[in-house]
C-alpha cells in the first residue's frame, strides 16, 4: 500500500467510554483501510475528554474518500479544515446527486469560515443552507434552487455521550431488552424519571396505540394527563375511537369492562363511538356538549393538551379529528415533537417508528410493548438514552401512575 | 321464566359441520336465554344440509330482542318474515342511531317483499338501500338522506361453510398457526393453490411489506409477477423504496446483496432511491427511461399489473407514486380487491389488516409472517378459507416460486 | 361404494354445544368415508343431552376400521357392544403392537361385560388391566405379561363438556390467547377463581419458572403460599436457586432488588446461593438453621407445602434437593398432581408441558407467560378448562395476590 | 476522597477495538470509583496491541477491593504481582466461602511464581488446583480437601478479541438478531463457514430440537451427517423419537410427509416409534436389525457419529438410549463438546442453553430459531463469535445443505 492516499483526522470526546473510537476503528477496518494513531490523549479522570489524531491510509483516492466519508459520520473531522460543499436543488422535491443524508446526531457544518449548528435535526433527511442557517429538511419540502449540502466534507457529527451518573436503570437494562427484569422496580424508576423530567420543566410526549384501552390502562393514562405529566399526545384513529367507546359505552372490544360480561351487539360499539363523534362534529364538541365526560381524549381537551391523530390505511371511520393526509400528519407530529425532552412510546409500532424518525438522538425515549421484537426494532436506532421495556401495558402503566401519585403527594 | 317473551327462529346449512348451530347455542346461553329445539332435520349424508327450528325464550322483551339480534348475526332468521327497517341519515357522514353494523359474511335483506343481496360486503360498515339495491358503505360516504338499515330485523347472514374436500392443507393447519409445520410441504401446497386459482381465472392480489426485500425474496416475487400469477400489488412506500434501492443500487438496508459486503455510504441508499424517483417524476417514468430495469415495481409497470402504494406516517419521502391521503388510498385498495379470489399477505401487519377489513369472508387468504402474534392477529377474523403460515419470508417465497415454476413447466 | 363395509355407531352428550358431533363428522370426511344420520335426538333445552346414531360406510374393511378407530376416539361407541381386546406385554418396557394410545379424556373400557373407568388418566400412555381395574401406564412401567389394551374396540372416550355458566372469563378469552385483553380485570377473575377453588377444598398446584424471581413476583407467590392458596409447587432447580439468592443476598441476576444498584461480584450470587444449600445439606435444613428466612422455598418448608424440583440439563449445581433422574422426577410430579383441581403454570415451558402431559382433560389450567407462542403451544392441547394469559408475570402476579388479599379480608 | 485507597492495574490487548477498556471504565464508574490513566500506549496500526496503566481510587479499602475484583474480571491485572489464594473445600460438594466463580473466558492463575492456564474453561464454576494444574470444576465434583481458588487476586482473564477480517457476516449481523436479513445469503455464508471449519479439521457439533423433524428439515440434517460435516449430535428424547417416527412410519406429528394427508391413528405414531426402539433394545440395534433405515439417528449410527440424548421432564418414553440422569447427561455433553470449533444450535432452548454453559467463549456458535426472544436469550452471553439467525428451520437448513453440496462438488 503506497502512502500517497492518506489523510489526517481528529476526534474529541469520551472516545473510549462512549465507544466513539471503537466505531471509528471498526469503520476503517471494515473497509480494509489502514491507520496510524499519531496522537492519543486519554482523559485522565472520568469526566475528562480524550483526543485522538489518526492518519488514515488507503489504496486509492476513491478508497480513501470512502473511508473518510465513513469516519466523518462517526464523529471524526478532517485535520485540515474543509468547507462544506453546496449544490442547488435542480427541481422542487429533487435533491442534487451526492446529497448528504443526515443522522439523528447533533451536526455542524463548516461554512464561510465558521461552524454552524444544523437546526431541527432528524435522521435520513438532507441539509439546506439559507442565509446563515442550516436546516434539516425532508425531500418533499425541497424547492428548486435550495442550496443543499453534498458530499461528506466540512461536516462535524457529535455522537451522543453515554450518561455517567453511577449505576442507573438505563445501564442495568443495557441496549438489550428482555422480559426477565423486575417489573415493579422498573415502573418505579420510570415514574421517578417522568416526575423529575416534568419538575425540571421538560416536555413529555406520549405516543400510544389502542392496546392502552384494550388492556385496561386507559384510566391510568387519563390520570397522568389530568395530573399534568403529559404535554402532548401523538396517536392514531384507533386510540381515540376505543377511548371514546370505553368512555361512552363502557366497553372495550365489546366487553363491559366493569363486570367482564359481553355487551349485547358489542361488536358495533366502536362503530357507534365513531358515529357519535361525527354527529357532534369533533371530539372537542363532544366534550363541550358533555357527551364525552372522561377518558384520554376528554382529559386532552379539558387540559388543552394538544393531540395529533394521524390516519392510517386500516382506520374505521376515521374520526373527523383524524388527519388523513400523511404529509400533513408528519408535519403536525414534528411540530409537537419540537423541544421534547422525553417521549414515551406505548404499544404502537407504526406511530413509534414514525416518531423515532423525527427525533434527535439526545431525546430520552421509553418504549413499552409486550412483543419483544417490536421493542428490539424500536431500540435498534436507539441511543444511550433509550429504554426498552417488555411488559404488559395493562399492568405496567397502572404501576407507573400509582408510583407518580405516591411521589406527587 | 314466563313464556310470553319468546320467538321462533330457523336456520339452514351445514349446521354441525360448520359449527353454525354451536355458535347459535353459545350466543343464547351466553346471554342467559333459554331455547327449545322444535325441529331438527340433520343432513343424512355429508353433502346434505341440515335444518333447525328453535323457540327462543327470554325473561323480558329487551332480553328477547338482545338474544334475537345476536342469533340473527350467526345465521338464524325469524320464522315470521320481517321487513328490514330503514332510516334516513340525518347528515352527511352521520349514520342514524341503531344503524346495523355489518359482518364480512354474505348478507341479504328482506325489503319490499323479497330478499336482496348486499353488494360489496365488508366488515364494520353500514348498509344503504338505493332504488332496489343494497350497498355496504363506510361512514364517510354516507350522504344526508341516505336510507340506512337499522336494527337487526329482516336481515339474513350466511356464515361461510367449511370446505369439504377430503384432507387438505387448510384443515391440517386448523385455525391455529404454528411454526412447527413442514415448511417445504406447505410451500408446495401454496404453490399448487396459486397455480390452480390462476388457471381457473381467479384474481390473485399480493399485499406485501418491505421485509420481502430485506430478506432477499424480491426476485421470487418479481418472477411470480412476470409469470402472470399476481394480478395486483397492494403495498406501501417502503416496499417500493427498498425494491428500487435493490434494483438500482444492489443493496438492501445498505448491504450489497451479491457478496454480503457493506456498501460505502450505504445508509443513504434508500434516500438516493427515493430521490431518483422524484428526479424522473414517477416509477413508470423510471421504467420508460430505463433507469429502473428489474424488480417488483419494474415488473408491475412492464406487465401492467396495477399497484397501489398507500402512505403511512413512517414514510421516508414518500415517493411521488404514493397516495398520501388515507381515504383515497382505502378507495383504491377497495377497487383493486373487487372480485379477488385469493389474497396473499406477506410480512405487513398494517396493509394486511387494512385489506382484511375490506374483504368478504369467502376470499381465500394466505398470511405469511415470521412473527406468530402477527399471524394470529390476522387470522382472528379468519374464516375456513384463511391459512396462517409462520415462516421466514426470505426462505419461504423462493420455495413457492420454485414450485410454481416446476408446475408451470 | 358398496354397502357391505358399514357399521353403526352412537354418541351421547352435548353434541352440538361441545362440538362433539362436528368432530365426528370431520373425521369421517377427512378419511373420505360416508355416513348416514339414522337418528338424531337433539336436547330440547340447554341442559338436555343429545343423541345420535350414525351408519358409517367405507370402501373396504380396512377403510371402515380406520374410520371407526378414529370416531371412537371422538366419543362415539359401537352400537353393537364390543369387548375390549387385551394382549400380553412381550417384555418389560415393551407394549404389544397395536397398543391403544390414550387421550387425556375420561375413558372407560368394556371388559367382562361391564364398563370400567380407567384410573389415572393421562395422554399418550397405554392401558393395563389388572384384576378388575384398568390403569393408564407409561411405557417404562410396563412389565412382561401385563395385559395391555390393543385396538380401538370396546373403548368409550368421554370428551370434555364445555362449561355452561353464562358469560364468563374463559369464554371471553376463547381458546385463543392475546395480549390485548384487560389485564386488571383478568387478574381479578383469576383471583376469584383461585379463591373459590380453594374455598371448595380444591387442590391448587403451582408450576413455576425462575422468571417469577427475575421479574420481581417472588414476594407475591410467597404470600399466596403463606395464605394457604397453593397446595404444592412443581418447579426446577432455577426457581429454587434464584429464590434463595433473592432471599439470602437480596439480588436477582446480580441486581439489588431494593434499590436497583448492581451488586459487587453479583454474577456469583446464584453460585453462592447454591453453595449455601450444599453447605447446610438441603433447603429444609437452611430453614431449620435459620439461614433461609423468607421466599417461596421458605414458605413451602414452613407451611409443609410439598415441592418437587425436577432437574434439567441446563442446571447450575443443581441443588441437593433437585431430583436429577427424570423418571423419578416424573413420578414425583404425577403423585403431586393427583386430584388437582387447578394448575397454575407460570413462565416455564418445560415444566408446564411436562405437567400438561400428566393431567386429565378436566383439570382447570391457567397459563401465564409474556411470550405468546409459548401460551399458544401450551393451550394447543387445551380443553374448555384452559385459560391462556399473555402478560408480564412481574406485574400480573402481584395484581392477583392483591385481589386475593382483598377478597380474603 | 483520600488518596490512600488506591491501586495500580494494567491491561493489554485490543483495548479499544474489542471494547475492553470501555468495559473497565464502565465498571469503575458504575461502582462510583475514580481513576487516572497513568499510561496509555495505543496500538499504532490495526494489528498492534494497546496497553494501559490505571490508578484506581476508592473511598475505602472495601470499596477499592470491590472495584478491583470487578476490573480483574474484565481483563485488568494488578501491577504488583499477586499470588492466587487457595482454600480447602470443607466437604464434598461444598466450596469454600469466597470461591472464585468463573467466566467462560480464557483464564490464568498466578501460582507458585508462574501463570498457569485453567483447563476446561466454563462459566459459573469454580477452579481447583491439583499438583501444578488448574481445573474448572462444577460444584458436584468438588471433593473435601480440594484446593479451590478464592477471592479475585492472582487471576488473569483474557477477554475474547473481536475477529478482524474485513467485512463479514458476523459483523453485519452484529450482536442483535433480526428476522429482516437476507436469508439465502446468510444460508450461503453459514454453509461456507461450516465447509471451511471442516476442511481445516475443526470439530462441528450439532445441538438440535424436534422442530427439525416437524418442519421437514430432517433429510437435510441427515445429509449433512452422511457427508461428514457433523461430528457429534447433542439432543434430547424428542428429536430421536420424531426422527424415528418419520423414518419408520413416514409421519411427523401424525401427518404423512409425502402427500400431506393425515395418517389414520397418526396420534399414536410417536408412541409406536418409542415402542419399536424398546422392542429392539436400542437405536443401534434397530439399525443393525434394519428396522431403522434412514434419518438423523440412522446416519449417526452408520457413520459412528456419537450422539447424546439427554432426558427431560417432558419426555414420552423416554427411549432406552436416553440418559435420564441430568448429572450424567451433563458429563456426556461436556465430553462431546471438548475441543469443538463450531456449535450449531437449532430450535432448542433447553439443550442450547445447557450447551452454552459448557462452552469456552472462543467457540464459534450459530443459533437458528424462528422465535426472536429465544435467539436473543441465547446470544446474551454471546461473544464476537456468536451468530443469531431468526429464520424458519424447515426452510433454512435445506438451503444450507444445498449450498454445502454445491461447494463440495
Short mmCIF file of C-alpha atoms in Angstrom, two decimals, chain D residues 49-406:
data_model
loop_
_atom_site.label_atom_id
_atom_site.label_comp_id
_atom_site.label_asym_id
_atom_site.label_seq_id
_atom_site.Cartn_x
_atom_site.Cartn_y
_atom_site.Cartn_z
CA UNK D 49 -1.98 -4.26 20.76
CA UNK D 50 -2.60 -1.41 23.16
CA UNK D 51 -1.53 -1.06 26.77
CA UNK D 52 -3.00 0.94 29.62
CA UNK D 53 -1.98 1.54 33.21
CA UNK D 54 -4.63 2.93 35.50
CA UNK D 55 -4.54 4.13 39.09
CA UNK D 56 -7.83 3.21 40.65
CA UNK D 57 -9.01 5.26 43.63
CA UNK D 58 -11.73 4.44 46.10
CA UNK D 59 -13.25 5.76 49.28
CA UNK D 60 -12.40 2.79 51.50
CA UNK D 61 -10.50 -0.45 51.39
CA UNK D 62 -13.73 -2.36 50.85
CA UNK D 63 -14.69 -0.01 48.05
CA UNK D 64 -11.27 -0.45 46.45
CA UNK D 65 -11.47 -4.22 46.72
CA UNK D 66 -14.91 -4.18 45.16
CA UNK D 67 -13.67 -2.20 42.21
CA UNK D 68 -10.53 -4.27 41.80
CA UNK D 69 -12.47 -7.50 41.83
CA UNK D 70 -14.66 -6.17 39.10
CA UNK D 71 -11.88 -4.85 36.85
CA UNK D 72 -9.90 -8.06 37.17
CA UNK D 73 -12.83 -9.88 35.64
CA UNK D 74 -12.71 -7.56 32.65
CA UNK D 75 -9.10 -8.34 31.86
CA UNK D 76 -7.09 -5.98 34.07
CA UNK D 77 -4.35 -7.35 36.31
CA UNK D 78 -2.69 -5.89 39.34
CA UNK D 79 0.55 -4.01 38.59
CA UNK D 80 2.00 -5.65 41.68
CA UNK D 81 2.18 -9.38 41.02
CA UNK D 82 -0.16 -11.19 43.41
CA UNK D 83 -0.44 -14.89 44.07
CA UNK D 84 -3.74 -16.62 43.76
CA UNK D 85 -5.36 -17.59 47.07
CA UNK D 86 -6.45 -21.16 47.68
CA UNK D 87 -8.65 -22.67 50.33
CA UNK D 88 -9.68 -26.23 51.07
CA UNK D 89 -13.17 -27.41 50.27
CA UNK D 90 -14.73 -28.12 53.70
CA UNK D 91 -16.83 -31.06 52.47
CA UNK D 92 -17.66 -32.95 49.33
CA UNK D 93 -19.75 -30.76 47.05
CA UNK D 94 -19.15 -27.65 49.17
CA UNK D 95 -16.95 -24.81 48.00
CA UNK D 96 -15.17 -22.58 50.49
CA UNK D 97 -16.82 -19.22 51.05
CA UNK D 98 -15.48 -16.55 48.77
CA UNK D 99 -14.79 -19.10 46.00
CA UNK D 100 -13.99 -17.55 42.63
CA UNK D 101 -16.85 -18.02 40.18
CA UNK D 102 -15.59 -18.41 36.63
CA UNK D 103 -16.40 -16.67 33.38
CA UNK D 104 -16.19 -18.54 30.10
CA UNK D 105 -13.16 -16.52 29.01
CA UNK D 106 -9.65 -17.88 28.96
CA UNK D 107 -8.29 -17.60 32.50
CA UNK D 108 -4.82 -17.97 34.02
CA UNK D 109 -3.86 -18.01 37.65
CA UNK D 110 -0.57 -16.85 39.18
CA UNK D 111 0.52 -19.74 41.36
CA UNK D 112 3.93 -20.55 42.81
CA UNK D 113 5.52 -17.77 40.81
CA UNK D 114 4.11 -18.52 37.40
CA UNK D 115 0.97 -18.17 35.32
CA UNK D 116 -0.96 -21.39 34.74
CA UNK D 117 -3.79 -21.70 32.22
CA UNK D 118 -7.08 -23.06 33.54
CA UNK D 119 -8.20 -26.23 31.81
CA UNK D 120 -11.66 -26.99 30.64
CA UNK D 121 -12.95 -23.44 30.91
CA UNK D 122 -16.69 -22.99 31.55
CA UNK D 123 -18.89 -20.32 33.05
CA UNK D 124 -20.19 -20.26 36.64
CA UNK D 125 -17.91 -22.95 38.01
CA UNK D 126 -15.01 -22.87 40.47
CA UNK D 127 -11.30 -23.52 39.91
CA UNK D 128 -9.35 -26.26 41.66
CA UNK D 129 -5.56 -26.56 41.78
CA UNK D 130 -4.17 -30.11 41.62
CA UNK D 131 -0.39 -30.61 41.57
CA UNK D 132 0.55 -27.98 39.05
CA UNK D 133 -2.63 -27.83 37.05
CA UNK D 134 -5.84 -25.85 37.47
CA UNK D 135 -9.22 -27.27 36.59
CA UNK D 136 -12.54 -25.58 36.08
CA UNK D 137 -14.98 -27.74 38.07
CA UNK D 138 -18.69 -27.89 38.81
CA UNK D 139 -19.76 -27.91 42.44
CA UNK D 140 -20.92 -31.53 42.46
CA UNK D 141 -17.44 -32.73 41.55
CA UNK D 142 -15.73 -30.92 44.41
CA UNK D 143 -14.19 -33.28 46.96
CA UNK D 144 -13.42 -32.44 50.56
CA UNK D 145 -9.91 -31.02 50.72
CA UNK D 146 -9.75 -29.84 47.10
CA UNK D 147 -7.75 -26.63 46.84
CA UNK D 148 -10.24 -24.13 45.48
CA UNK D 149 -9.35 -20.64 44.23
CA UNK D 150 -10.91 -17.91 46.39
CA UNK D 151 -11.03 -14.13 46.03
CA UNK D 152 -10.11 -12.33 42.83
CA UNK D 153 -6.37 -11.86 43.23
CA UNK D 154 -3.74 -13.50 41.03
CA UNK D 155 -6.24 -14.22 38.30
CA UNK D 156 -5.91 -13.01 34.73
CA UNK D 157 -8.89 -13.12 32.45
CA UNK D 158 -8.38 -12.68 28.71
CA UNK D 159 -11.50 -11.28 27.12
CA UNK D 160 -12.13 -12.51 23.58
CA UNK D 161 -10.77 -10.36 20.80
CA UNK D 162 -13.07 -9.23 18.08
CA UNK D 163 -12.22 -11.00 14.84
CA UNK D 164 -10.78 -8.66 12.21
CA UNK D 165 -11.13 -9.92 8.71
CA UNK D 166 -12.75 -7.22 6.64
CA UNK D 167 -16.48 -7.09 6.32
CA UNK D 168 -18.05 -10.38 7.21
CA UNK D 169 -21.36 -11.81 8.04
CA UNK D 170 -20.82 -11.84 11.75
CA UNK D 171 -20.23 -8.12 11.74
CA UNK D 172 -23.15 -7.39 9.52
CA UNK D 173 -25.41 -9.24 11.88
CA UNK D 174 -23.98 -7.54 14.93
CA UNK D 175 -24.86 -8.90 18.29
CA UNK D 176 -28.50 -8.17 17.58
CA UNK D 177 -30.67 -10.64 15.79
CA UNK D 178 -33.45 -9.72 13.44
CA UNK D 179 -35.69 -11.52 11.04
CA UNK D 180 -35.14 -8.80 8.43
CA UNK D 181 -31.97 -10.16 6.92
CA UNK D 182 -31.28 -11.73 3.50
CA UNK D 183 -31.97 -15.37 4.31
CA UNK D 184 -30.48 -17.01 1.25
CA UNK D 185 -27.30 -15.02 1.57
CA UNK D 186 -26.98 -15.91 5.24
CA UNK D 187 -27.52 -19.58 4.40
CA UNK D 188 -24.68 -19.38 1.88
CA UNK D 189 -22.36 -17.82 4.43
CA UNK D 190 -23.22 -20.39 7.06
CA UNK D 191 -22.64 -23.15 4.52
CA UNK D 192 -19.20 -21.81 3.61
CA UNK D 193 -18.37 -21.36 7.30
CA UNK D 194 -19.25 -24.99 8.01
CA UNK D 195 -17.33 -26.13 4.95
CA UNK D 196 -14.22 -24.15 5.88
CA UNK D 197 -14.28 -25.25 9.52
CA UNK D 198 -14.50 -28.88 8.46
CA UNK D 199 -11.78 -28.61 5.84
CA UNK D 200 -9.49 -27.18 8.50
CA UNK D 201 -10.22 -30.24 10.61
CA UNK D 202 -12.42 -28.40 13.10
CA UNK D 203 -14.93 -30.37 15.14
CA UNK D 204 -18.55 -29.38 14.49
CA UNK D 205 -21.29 -30.20 16.99
CA UNK D 206 -24.99 -30.02 16.20
CA UNK D 207 -27.44 -29.29 19.03
CA UNK D 208 -30.98 -29.84 17.80
CA UNK D 209 -34.63 -29.96 18.82
CA UNK D 210 -37.61 -31.85 17.37
CA UNK D 211 -38.68 -28.87 15.26
CA UNK D 212 -36.05 -30.08 12.82
CA UNK D 213 -38.34 -33.04 12.10
CA UNK D 214 -41.66 -31.21 12.42
CA UNK D 215 -40.62 -28.53 9.94
CA UNK D 216 -39.35 -31.13 7.48
CA UNK D 217 -35.61 -30.44 7.73
CA UNK D 218 -34.78 -33.99 8.78
CA UNK D 219 -33.44 -35.09 5.41
CA UNK D 220 -31.17 -32.05 5.22
CA UNK D 221 -29.58 -32.78 8.57
CA UNK D 222 -29.23 -36.48 7.73
CA UNK D 223 -27.42 -35.47 4.53
CA UNK D 224 -25.02 -33.21 6.43
CA UNK D 225 -24.16 -36.10 8.73
CA UNK D 226 -23.75 -38.53 5.84
CA UNK D 227 -21.43 -36.07 4.12
CA UNK D 228 -19.29 -35.90 7.22
CA UNK D 229 -19.92 -32.31 8.23
CA UNK D 230 -21.31 -33.08 11.66
CA UNK D 231 -19.02 -34.71 14.20
CA UNK D 232 -21.43 -35.15 17.08
CA UNK D 233 -25.12 -34.63 17.80
CA UNK D 234 -26.44 -33.36 21.12
CA UNK D 235 -30.17 -33.61 21.55
CA UNK D 236 -32.98 -34.91 23.70
CA UNK D 237 -35.56 -37.66 23.53
CA UNK D 238 -37.96 -35.80 21.25
CA UNK D 239 -35.58 -35.33 18.33
CA UNK D 240 -34.81 -39.05 18.29
CA UNK D 241 -38.45 -40.11 18.72
CA UNK D 242 -39.78 -37.97 15.91
CA UNK D 243 -36.84 -38.78 13.66
CA UNK D 244 -37.61 -42.47 14.10
CA UNK D 245 -41.35 -41.84 13.66
CA UNK D 246 -40.60 -40.11 10.38
CA UNK D 247 -38.08 -42.73 9.26
CA UNK D 248 -40.25 -45.75 10.07
CA UNK D 249 -43.82 -44.51 9.65
CA UNK D 250 -43.39 -41.59 7.29
CA UNK D 251 -45.24 -39.17 9.54
CA UNK D 252 -44.37 -36.13 11.55
CA UNK D 253 -46.91 -35.22 14.21
CA UNK D 254 -49.23 -37.71 12.53
CA UNK D 255 -49.13 -36.15 9.05
CA UNK D 256 -47.86 -38.18 6.11
CA UNK D 257 -44.99 -36.03 4.95
CA UNK D 258 -45.05 -37.28 1.32
CA UNK D 259 -48.57 -36.23 0.45
CA UNK D 260 -49.77 -34.16 3.35
CA UNK D 261 -52.64 -36.41 4.35
CA UNK D 262 -53.39 -37.19 7.97
CA UNK D 263 -52.39 -40.70 8.91
CA UNK D 264 -55.04 -42.89 10.48
CA UNK D 265 -54.38 -43.23 14.20
CA UNK D 266 -51.47 -40.87 13.49
CA UNK D 267 -51.61 -39.57 17.07
CA UNK D 268 -50.09 -42.84 18.26
CA UNK D 269 -47.25 -42.92 15.76
CA UNK D 270 -44.69 -41.33 18.04
CA UNK D 271 -45.66 -43.78 20.80
CA UNK D 272 -45.29 -46.62 18.33
CA UNK D 273 -41.84 -45.33 17.35
CA UNK D 274 -40.88 -45.35 21.02
CA UNK D 275 -42.20 -48.88 21.43
CA UNK D 276 -40.26 -50.04 18.39
CA UNK D 277 -37.00 -48.92 19.98
CA UNK D 278 -37.79 -50.61 23.28
CA UNK D 279 -38.61 -53.75 21.33
CA UNK D 280 -35.17 -53.85 19.72
CA UNK D 281 -33.43 -52.57 22.80
CA UNK D 282 -31.68 -49.52 21.38
CA UNK D 283 -31.39 -47.31 18.33
CA UNK D 284 -28.15 -49.00 17.30
CA UNK D 285 -29.86 -52.40 17.39
CA UNK D 286 -32.66 -51.06 15.18
CA UNK D 287 -30.03 -50.07 12.64
CA UNK D 288 -28.27 -53.44 12.97
CA UNK D 289 -31.59 -55.27 12.53
CA UNK D 290 -32.54 -52.99 9.64
CA UNK D 291 -35.73 -51.80 11.24
CA UNK D 292 -34.31 -48.27 11.06
CA UNK D 293 -33.03 -47.44 7.61
CA UNK D 294 -32.80 -43.67 7.28
CA UNK D 295 -32.87 -40.39 9.13
CA UNK D 296 -30.67 -38.48 11.55
CA UNK D 297 -30.25 -41.24 14.16
CA UNK D 298 -29.60 -43.82 11.44
CA UNK D 299 -26.84 -41.73 9.90
CA UNK D 300 -25.28 -41.18 13.32
CA UNK D 301 -25.14 -44.91 13.98
CA UNK D 302 -23.94 -45.73 10.46
CA UNK D 303 -21.23 -43.11 10.40
CA UNK D 304 -20.26 -43.64 14.03
CA UNK D 305 -21.09 -40.04 14.80
CA UNK D 306 -21.51 -40.00 18.57
CA UNK D 307 -24.81 -38.67 19.89
CA UNK D 308 -26.03 -37.90 23.38
CA UNK D 309 -29.73 -37.88 24.14
CA UNK D 310 -30.37 -36.07 27.40
CA UNK D 311 -33.64 -36.73 29.15
CA UNK D 312 -36.07 -34.04 30.19
CA UNK D 313 -39.14 -33.89 32.36
CA UNK D 314 -41.46 -33.71 29.38
CA UNK D 315 -40.24 -36.88 27.69
CA UNK D 316 -42.59 -39.53 26.41
CA UNK D 317 -40.91 -42.85 26.97
CA UNK D 318 -38.12 -41.86 27.07
CA UNK D 319 -36.17 -44.08 24.68
CA UNK D 320 -33.72 -46.60 26.17
CA UNK D 321 -30.86 -44.57 24.66
CA UNK D 322 -31.78 -41.51 26.66
CA UNK D 323 -29.65 -40.60 29.68
CA UNK D 324 -32.26 -39.86 32.28
CA UNK D 325 -29.94 -38.62 35.00
CA UNK D 326 -29.03 -35.00 34.41
CA UNK D 327 -25.64 -35.12 36.13
CA UNK D 328 -24.64 -38.00 33.88
CA UNK D 329 -26.08 -36.28 30.82
CA UNK D 330 -24.17 -33.09 31.55
CA UNK D 331 -20.94 -35.05 31.82
CA UNK D 332 -21.54 -36.73 28.48
CA UNK D 333 -22.38 -33.41 26.85
CA UNK D 334 -19.14 -31.93 28.20
CA UNK D 335 -17.09 -34.80 26.83
CA UNK D 336 -18.61 -34.34 23.41
CA UNK D 337 -18.06 -30.60 23.45
CA UNK D 338 -14.37 -30.89 24.26
CA UNK D 339 -12.31 -29.15 21.56
CA UNK D 340 -15.34 -28.26 19.46
CA UNK D 341 -14.60 -25.47 16.99
CA UNK D 342 -18.17 -24.76 15.96
CA UNK D 343 -21.52 -25.48 17.59
CA UNK D 344 -24.75 -25.18 15.61
CA UNK D 345 -27.84 -24.79 17.78
CA UNK D 346 -31.16 -25.49 16.09
CA UNK D 347 -34.55 -24.81 17.63
CA UNK D 348 -34.00 -25.95 21.17
CA UNK D 349 -33.67 -23.52 24.03
CA UNK D 350 -33.10 -26.18 26.67
CA UNK D 351 -30.22 -28.03 25.05
CA UNK D 352 -28.72 -24.85 23.63
CA UNK D 353 -28.54 -23.02 26.94
CA UNK D 354 -27.14 -26.16 28.57
CA UNK D 355 -24.50 -26.36 25.84
CA UNK D 356 -23.72 -22.65 26.05
CA UNK D 357 -23.00 -23.07 29.76
CA UNK D 358 -20.32 -25.64 28.92
CA UNK D 359 -18.50 -23.76 26.17
CA UNK D 360 -15.46 -21.54 26.40
CA UNK D 361 -16.01 -18.11 24.86
CA UNK D 362 -13.90 -18.72 21.77
CA UNK D 363 -16.03 -21.42 20.19
CA UNK D 364 -17.99 -20.25 17.18
CA UNK D 365 -21.70 -20.58 17.88
CA UNK D 366 -24.54 -20.38 15.36
CA UNK D 367 -28.09 -20.20 16.69
CA UNK D 368 -31.11 -20.71 14.44
CA UNK D 369 -34.64 -20.33 15.76
CA UNK D 370 -37.86 -18.81 14.47
CA UNK D 371 -38.62 -17.17 17.80
CA UNK D 372 -36.61 -13.98 18.20
CA UNK D 373 -36.66 -13.87 22.03
CA UNK D 374 -35.10 -17.35 22.06
CA UNK D 375 -32.27 -16.23 19.80
CA UNK D 376 -31.77 -13.06 21.84
CA UNK D 377 -31.62 -15.05 25.06
CA UNK D 378 -29.05 -17.45 23.66
CA UNK D 379 -26.98 -14.59 22.27
CA UNK D 380 -27.00 -12.63 25.52
CA UNK D 381 -23.92 -14.41 26.79
CA UNK D 382 -22.65 -14.32 23.23
CA UNK D 383 -19.22 -13.31 22.21
CA UNK D 384 -17.93 -11.87 18.95
CA UNK D 385 -18.08 -15.45 17.72
CA UNK D 386 -21.83 -15.94 18.03
CA UNK D 387 -24.28 -15.57 15.19
CA UNK D 388 -28.03 -15.43 15.78
CA UNK D 389 -30.37 -16.21 12.91
CA UNK D 390 -34.11 -15.74 13.15
CA UNK D 391 -35.45 -18.00 10.45
CA UNK D 392 -37.67 -20.96 9.72
CA UNK D 393 -35.58 -24.08 10.28
CA UNK D 394 -37.67 -26.04 7.79
CA UNK D 395 -36.62 -23.71 5.01
CA UNK D 396 -33.22 -22.56 6.25
CA UNK D 397 -31.50 -25.90 6.80
CA UNK D 398 -32.32 -27.26 3.33
CA UNK D 399 -30.78 -24.08 1.90
CA UNK D 400 -27.61 -24.61 3.94
CA UNK D 401 -27.35 -28.25 2.89
CA UNK D 402 -27.87 -27.41 -0.79
CA UNK D 403 -25.14 -24.79 -0.60
CA UNK D 404 -22.72 -27.21 1.03
CA UNK D 405 -23.50 -29.78 -1.64
CA UNK D 406 -22.70 -27.18 -4.30
#
